[in-house]
C-alpha positions as CSV (number, residue, x, y, z in Angstrom):
1,M,50.4,53.3,-232.8
2,E,52.0,51.0,-230.6
3,K,54.5,51.8,-228.6
4,K,58.0,50.1,-228.5
5,P,59.0,49.5,-224.4
6,H,61.0,51.4,-223.0
7,F,64.6,50.1,-221.8
8,A,66.3,52.4,-219.4
9,R,70.0,52.2,-219.9
10,R,72.4,51.6,-217.2
11,D,75.7,53.0,-217.2
12,F,78.5,51.3,-215.1
13,P,79.8,54.8,-212.5
14,P,83.4,55.1,-214.8
15,K,85.4,54.9,-211.6
16,E,84.5,51.1,-211.2
17,A,86.2,49.7,-214.1
18,P,89.9,50.7,-213.3
19,S,89.4,48.9,-209.7
20,L,89.2,45.9,-211.4
21,L,92.8,45.8,-212.4
22,P,94.5,46.0,-209.2
23,A,92.2,43.2,-207.9
24,L,93.2,40.9,-211.2
25,L,96.9,41.3,-210.5
26,L,96.3,40.5,-206.9
27,L,94.6,37.5,-207.8
28,A,97.2,36.5,-210.5
29,V,100.0,37.1,-208.0
30,L,98.3,34.8,-205.3
31,L,97.8,32.0,-208.3
32,L,101.8,32.4,-208.8
33,N,102.8,32.2,-205.3
34,A,100.5,29.0,-204.7
35,L,102.3,27.4,-207.9
36,L,105.8,28.6,-206.8
37,Y,104.5,26.9,-203.5
38,L,103.8,23.6,-205.2
39,Y,106.6,23.5,-207.1
40,L,108.9,24.2,-204.7
41,G,107.5,22.8,-201.4
42,N,108.8,23.2,-198.0
43,P,111.2,26.2,-197.8
44,H,112.9,24.4,-194.8
45,G,112.9,20.6,-196.6
46,S,113.4,17.4,-194.8
47,S,115.7,14.5,-194.9
48,G,114.6,10.9,-194.9
49,R,111.9,9.0,-196.3
50,A,110.3,12.7,-196.8
51,D,112.0,13.5,-199.7
52,A,110.9,10.2,-201.4
53,E,109.3,11.1,-204.4
54,P,104.7,10.6,-204.4
55,G,104.5,6.8,-205.3
56,L,107.6,6.0,-204.5
57,C,107.5,2.0,-204.2
58,P,108.2,0.3,-200.8
59,H,112.0,-0.3,-200.3
60,G,113.4,-3.2,-202.3
61,S,111.0,-2.1,-205.4
62,F,110.3,0.3,-208.6
63,R,108.2,1.1,-210.6
64,L,109.8,1.9,-214.5
65,G,108.2,3.2,-217.8
66,P,104.7,2.6,-218.2
67,L,104.3,-0.4,-215.6
68,R,101.8,0.2,-213.2
69,N,102.7,-2.5,-210.2
70,C,106.1,-2.4,-208.3
71,S,108.6,-5.0,-209.3
72,P,110.9,-6.3,-206.6
73,W,114.7,-5.6,-207.3
74,L,116.1,-8.0,-209.8
75,S,118.2,-10.7,-208.7
76,C,121.1,-12.3,-210.1
77,E,119.1,-15.0,-211.8
78,A,116.9,-12.3,-213.2
79,I,119.4,-9.7,-214.7
80,S,120.7,-12.7,-216.8
81,R,117.6,-14.0,-217.9
82,E,116.0,-11.1,-218.7
83,V,119.0,-8.3,-219.5
84,R,120.7,-7.5,-222.6
85,K,123.1,-5.9,-223.1
86,L,123.3,-3.2,-225.7
87,K,126.8,-1.6,-225.7
88,C,129.1,0.1,-223.6
89,V,128.2,3.6,-223.3
90,G,131.0,4.6,-220.6
91,E,134.2,3.6,-218.1
92,G,135.4,4.8,-215.0
93,A,137.8,4.0,-212.6
94,V,135.7,1.7,-211.0
95,K,132.6,0.7,-213.3
96,K,132.0,-0.5,-216.8
97,V,128.7,1.2,-217.7
98,F,126.9,-0.7,-220.4
99,L,123.3,0.2,-222.1
100,S,121.1,-2.2,-221.7
101,E,117.5,-3.6,-222.7
102,W,114.4,-5.6,-219.3
103,K,111.4,-5.9,-221.2
104,E,111.3,-3.3,-223.7
105,N,112.8,-0.6,-221.6
106,K,116.3,0.7,-221.9
107,V,118.0,0.5,-218.5
108,V,121.9,0.8,-217.5
109,I,124.1,-2.2,-216.2
110,S,127.0,-1.6,-214.1
111,Q,130.0,-4.2,-213.7
112,L,132.9,-3.7,-211.8
113,T,136.1,-3.2,-214.5
114,E,139.1,-4.0,-211.5
115,P,139.1,-6.2,-208.6
116,E,140.9,-4.2,-206.3
117,L,138.5,-1.4,-206.3
118,K,136.1,-3.7,-205.4
119,E,135.2,-2.1,-201.6
120,D,134.7,1.1,-203.5
121,F,132.0,-0.8,-205.8
122,L,130.0,-2.8,-203.2
123,H,129.9,0.5,-201.4
124,G,128.6,2.5,-203.7
125,L,125.9,-0.3,-204.1
126,K,125.0,0.2,-200.0
127,M,124.5,3.4,-200.9
128,L,122.1,3.1,-203.7
129,K,120.2,0.5,-201.5
130,A,119.7,2.7,-198.5
131,L,119.1,6.3,-200.5
132,Q,116.7,5.6,-202.8
133,S,114.4,8.4,-203.0
134,K,113.7,11.4,-205.6
135,H,117.4,12.5,-205.2
136,V,118.9,9.0,-206.5
137,V,118.9,7.6,-209.4
138,R,116.5,4.4,-209.7
139,L,117.9,1.3,-208.6
140,L,116.3,-1.5,-210.3
141,G,118.2,-4.6,-209.2
142,Y,121.7,-5.8,-208.2
143,C,123.9,-9.2,-208.2
144,E,126.6,-8.8,-205.7
145,K,128.9,-12.3,-206.3
146,Q,128.8,-10.9,-210.3
147,F,129.7,-7.1,-209.6
148,T,126.5,-5.5,-211.2
149,I,124.3,-3.1,-210.7
150,L,121.2,-2.3,-212.6
151,T,119.5,1.1,-212.9
152,E,117.2,3.3,-214.1
153,Y,118.4,4.6,-217.8
154,H,118.3,8.7,-218.3
155,P,119.1,9.4,-222.0
156,L,120.2,13.0,-221.7
157,G,123.3,11.6,-219.6
158,S,125.4,13.6,-217.1
159,L,125.0,17.5,-216.4
160,R,128.7,17.6,-218.1
161,G,126.8,17.7,-221.3
162,L,124.0,20.2,-220.3
163,N,125.0,23.1,-222.7
164,E,125.6,20.4,-225.4
165,T,121.5,19.3,-224.3
166,L,120.2,22.7,-224.0
167,H,121.6,23.5,-227.7
168,I,119.5,20.9,-229.4
169,P,116.6,22.5,-231.0
170,R,114.4,19.9,-229.0
171,Y,115.8,21.5,-226.0
172,K,116.4,25.1,-226.8
173,S,113.3,26.3,-225.1
174,M,114.7,25.3,-221.6
175,N,117.6,27.2,-221.6
176,T,116.5,29.7,-219.6
177,W,117.9,31.7,-216.6
178,H,115.1,29.8,-214.4
179,R,115.1,26.4,-215.7
180,R,118.9,26.4,-215.0
181,L,118.9,27.7,-211.5
182,M,115.8,24.9,-210.9
183,L,118.5,22.6,-211.5
184,A,121.0,24.3,-209.3
185,I,118.2,24.1,-206.9
186,D,118.0,20.3,-207.7
187,Y,121.9,20.1,-207.2
188,V,121.5,22.2,-203.9
189,N,118.8,19.8,-202.5
190,I,120.8,16.5,-203.6
191,I,124.0,18.0,-201.0
192,R,121.7,18.5,-198.2
193,Y,120.2,15.5,-198.5
194,L,123.2,13.7,-198.6
195,H,124.5,15.8,-195.0
196,S,121.1,14.4,-193.6
197,S,120.7,11.2,-195.1
198,P,119.2,8.6,-193.2
199,L,122.3,7.1,-192.7
200,G,123.8,10.4,-191.2
201,T,126.2,12.9,-192.6
202,L,127.8,11.9,-195.7
203,V,130.4,13.5,-197.9
204,M,130.5,13.6,-202.1
205,C,134.4,12.9,-201.9
206,D,134.3,12.1,-205.9
207,S,134.5,15.5,-206.6
208,N,138.1,16.9,-206.6
209,D,137.1,19.4,-210.1
210,L,134.3,20.7,-212.0
211,D,134.1,17.7,-214.7
212,K,134.1,14.8,-212.0
213,V,131.5,16.8,-210.0
214,L,129.3,16.8,-212.9
215,S,129.9,13.5,-214.2
216,Q,128.4,12.3,-211.2
217,Y,124.9,13.3,-211.7
218,L,122.3,12.5,-214.3
219,L,120.0,15.2,-216.4
220,T,116.6,13.1,-216.3
221,S,114.5,13.8,-219.4
222,D,111.8,15.9,-217.3
223,F,114.9,18.3,-216.3
224,H,115.6,17.2,-212.5
225,V,119.0,16.1,-211.6
226,V,119.9,13.3,-209.9
227,V,123.2,11.7,-208.3
228,N,124.4,8.7,-209.7
229,D,127.8,7.5,-208.7
230,L,127.8,7.0,-204.9
231,D,131.1,5.0,-204.4
232,A,133.2,7.7,-202.2
233,L,130.7,8.7,-200.3
234,P,132.2,8.4,-196.4
235,L,130.3,9.2,-193.1
236,V,130.8,11.9,-191.0
237,N,130.1,11.4,-187.2
238,R,130.7,14.8,-184.7
239,S,129.4,13.0,-181.8
240,A,132.0,10.4,-182.3
241,G,134.3,12.5,-183.3
242,K,134.7,11.3,-187.0
243,L,136.1,13.2,-189.6
244,V,137.0,11.8,-193.1
245,K,139.3,12.4,-196.0
246,C,138.8,12.1,-199.6
247,G,141.1,9.7,-200.7
248,H,144.9,9.2,-199.3
249,R,146.3,11.3,-201.9
250,E,147.5,15.1,-202.0
251,L,144.6,17.6,-203.7
252,W,145.8,20.4,-205.3
253,G,143.5,23.6,-206.9
254,D,141.2,26.4,-206.4
255,F,138.4,23.8,-207.0
256,V,138.9,21.7,-203.7
257,A,138.3,23.2,-200.2
258,P,141.4,24.5,-198.2
259,E,141.2,21.9,-195.9
260,Q,141.6,19.3,-198.5
261,R,144.8,20.9,-199.5
262,W,148.1,19.8,-197.7
263,P,148.7,22.8,-195.3
264,Y,152.5,22.2,-194.3
265,G,154.1,23.9,-197.4
266,E,155.8,22.7,-200.4
267,D,159.1,22.3,-198.2
268,V,157.5,19.3,-196.4
269,P,156.3,16.1,-197.8
270,F,153.0,14.7,-198.7
271,D,152.2,12.4,-196.2
272,D,148.5,11.0,-195.6
273,D,149.1,10.1,-192.0
274,L,149.6,13.9,-190.8
275,M,146.9,15.1,-193.0
276,P,143.7,16.1,-190.9
277,P,140.7,15.4,-191.6
278,Y,137.6,17.5,-192.5
279,D,133.6,17.2,-193.0
280,E,131.0,17.8,-195.4
281,K,131.4,21.6,-195.1
282,T,134.0,20.7,-198.3
283,D,131.2,20.0,-200.3
284,I,129.8,23.8,-199.6
285,W,133.3,25.7,-201.1
286,K,132.1,23.7,-204.6
287,I,128.4,25.0,-204.4
288,P,129.4,28.2,-206.3
289,D,131.4,26.8,-208.7
290,V,129.2,23.9,-209.7
291,S,126.4,27.0,-210.1
292,N,128.1,29.3,-212.0
293,F,128.1,26.5,-214.8
294,L,124.6,25.3,-214.3
295,L,123.6,28.6,-214.5
296,G,125.3,29.5,-217.9
297,H,125.1,32.6,-219.7
298,V,121.9,33.1,-221.2
299,E,119.8,36.4,-220.4
300,G,119.0,36.6,-216.9
301,S,121.8,34.7,-215.7
302,D,123.8,37.4,-214.3
303,I,121.1,38.9,-212.3
304,V,120.5,35.4,-210.8
305,R,124.4,35.6,-209.9
306,L,124.2,38.3,-208.7
307,H,121.5,37.8,-206.2
308,L,123.5,34.2,-205.2
309,F,126.6,36.8,-204.3
310,D,126.5,36.7,-200.7
311,I,125.5,32.6,-199.9
312,H,128.2,32.1,-202.7
313,A,130.8,34.5,-201.0
314,A,130.0,32.8,-197.5
315,C,130.6,29.2,-199.1
316,K,134.1,30.3,-200.2
317,K,135.0,31.1,-196.5
318,K,138.5,29.9,-195.2
319,D,137.1,28.6,-192.1
320,P,134.8,25.2,-192.9
321,A,132.4,26.6,-190.2
322,E,131.3,30.0,-191.1
323,R,130.1,28.1,-194.3
324,P,126.3,28.4,-194.4
325,S,124.9,24.7,-194.2
326,A,123.3,23.2,-197.3
327,Q,119.8,24.2,-196.0
328,E,120.8,27.7,-195.6
329,I,122.0,27.8,-199.8
330,L,119.1,25.9,-200.8
331,D,116.8,27.9,-199.0
332,T,118.0,31.5,-200.3
333,Y,118.0,29.4,-203.6
334,K,114.3,29.2,-203.3
335,K,114.0,32.5,-202.2
336,V,115.6,34.2,-205.1
337,L,113.5,32.0,-207.5
338,T,110.5,33.5,-206.3
339,L,111.4,36.8,-206.1
340,L,112.7,36.7,-209.4
341,I,110.1,34.6,-211.0
342,R,107.5,37.2,-209.4
343,E,109.6,40.1,-210.8
344,A,109.8,38.7,-214.2
345,A,105.4,37.7,-214.3
346,M,104.5,41.1,-212.7
347,P,107.2,44.0,-213.4
348,G,104.8,47.1,-212.9
349,T,102.6,45.0,-210.0
350,R,103.9,46.8,-207.0
351,E,103.2,50.5,-208.6
352,M,100.0,49.5,-209.8
353,L,98.8,47.9,-206.4
């Protein structure tokens, strides 16, 4: 009778199996850290060309849609010949905005509305040209003699319509606390970029109420934020003793910073010559209000607000010198995002390790 070969049964020690779980959790945490690092980048940020998106075209050119090669900014002649207006989609104090088409790509034409505001228009164009980066809407061309600017089209519009956009079925999955916090990070990152721009410290002056601020920023199709309107962007130069004033009229309300309000009481009529100038910390005062809108009222947003309470309280210090810098706020926002994503992904990791 033929004997069947005997195979010894090998049992793994029962103690080793559970030890795999902490190792797997540790590996997951390390992977999560790597992903967060790739998304958030250097927590200290930087300025200038380092803020340019990867593959950004050389200054004076652009890449749009499926086009692989960079094209030079379109000239007056090219705009007249190649760009077709479709319809007017908006009008402000300085510009009228037209949805247009260039080589089967949707684009935006902005044209001056009031001749007496041409200096504001040209200042905005100058800023667009100088500040091209991942934070600023892409410039495609311009014609100074016709007061025309051509920029990239973002179909989701300005941040003013964020809540309506997030209620569209296609975008409902984006309506989460972490996606909203990332939009707030984008916004603060833009403020940081302006405060440390290649041109110096710039103040976002066209921001006297929340609705106005939100209208200055666009929501991109991949859910990031870019600044669109740079018509009112004066320069602070402390070394030269140069501060700014946002316009020449009296400003009211809690949204604007205390130093932007008339300091001499109701009994003294407003006089622009007597109004003290101020610096970029006016932008800092407004960050909590803008972020509160961006965070919305979704599950988890109140937890985010709780983690941001201290930095937002510091933003509302009456003395501008006591407010944090945009860089400090950005660092805090990124730390909060990292912390909360870790906790959401691994709620029991600490106990199991």
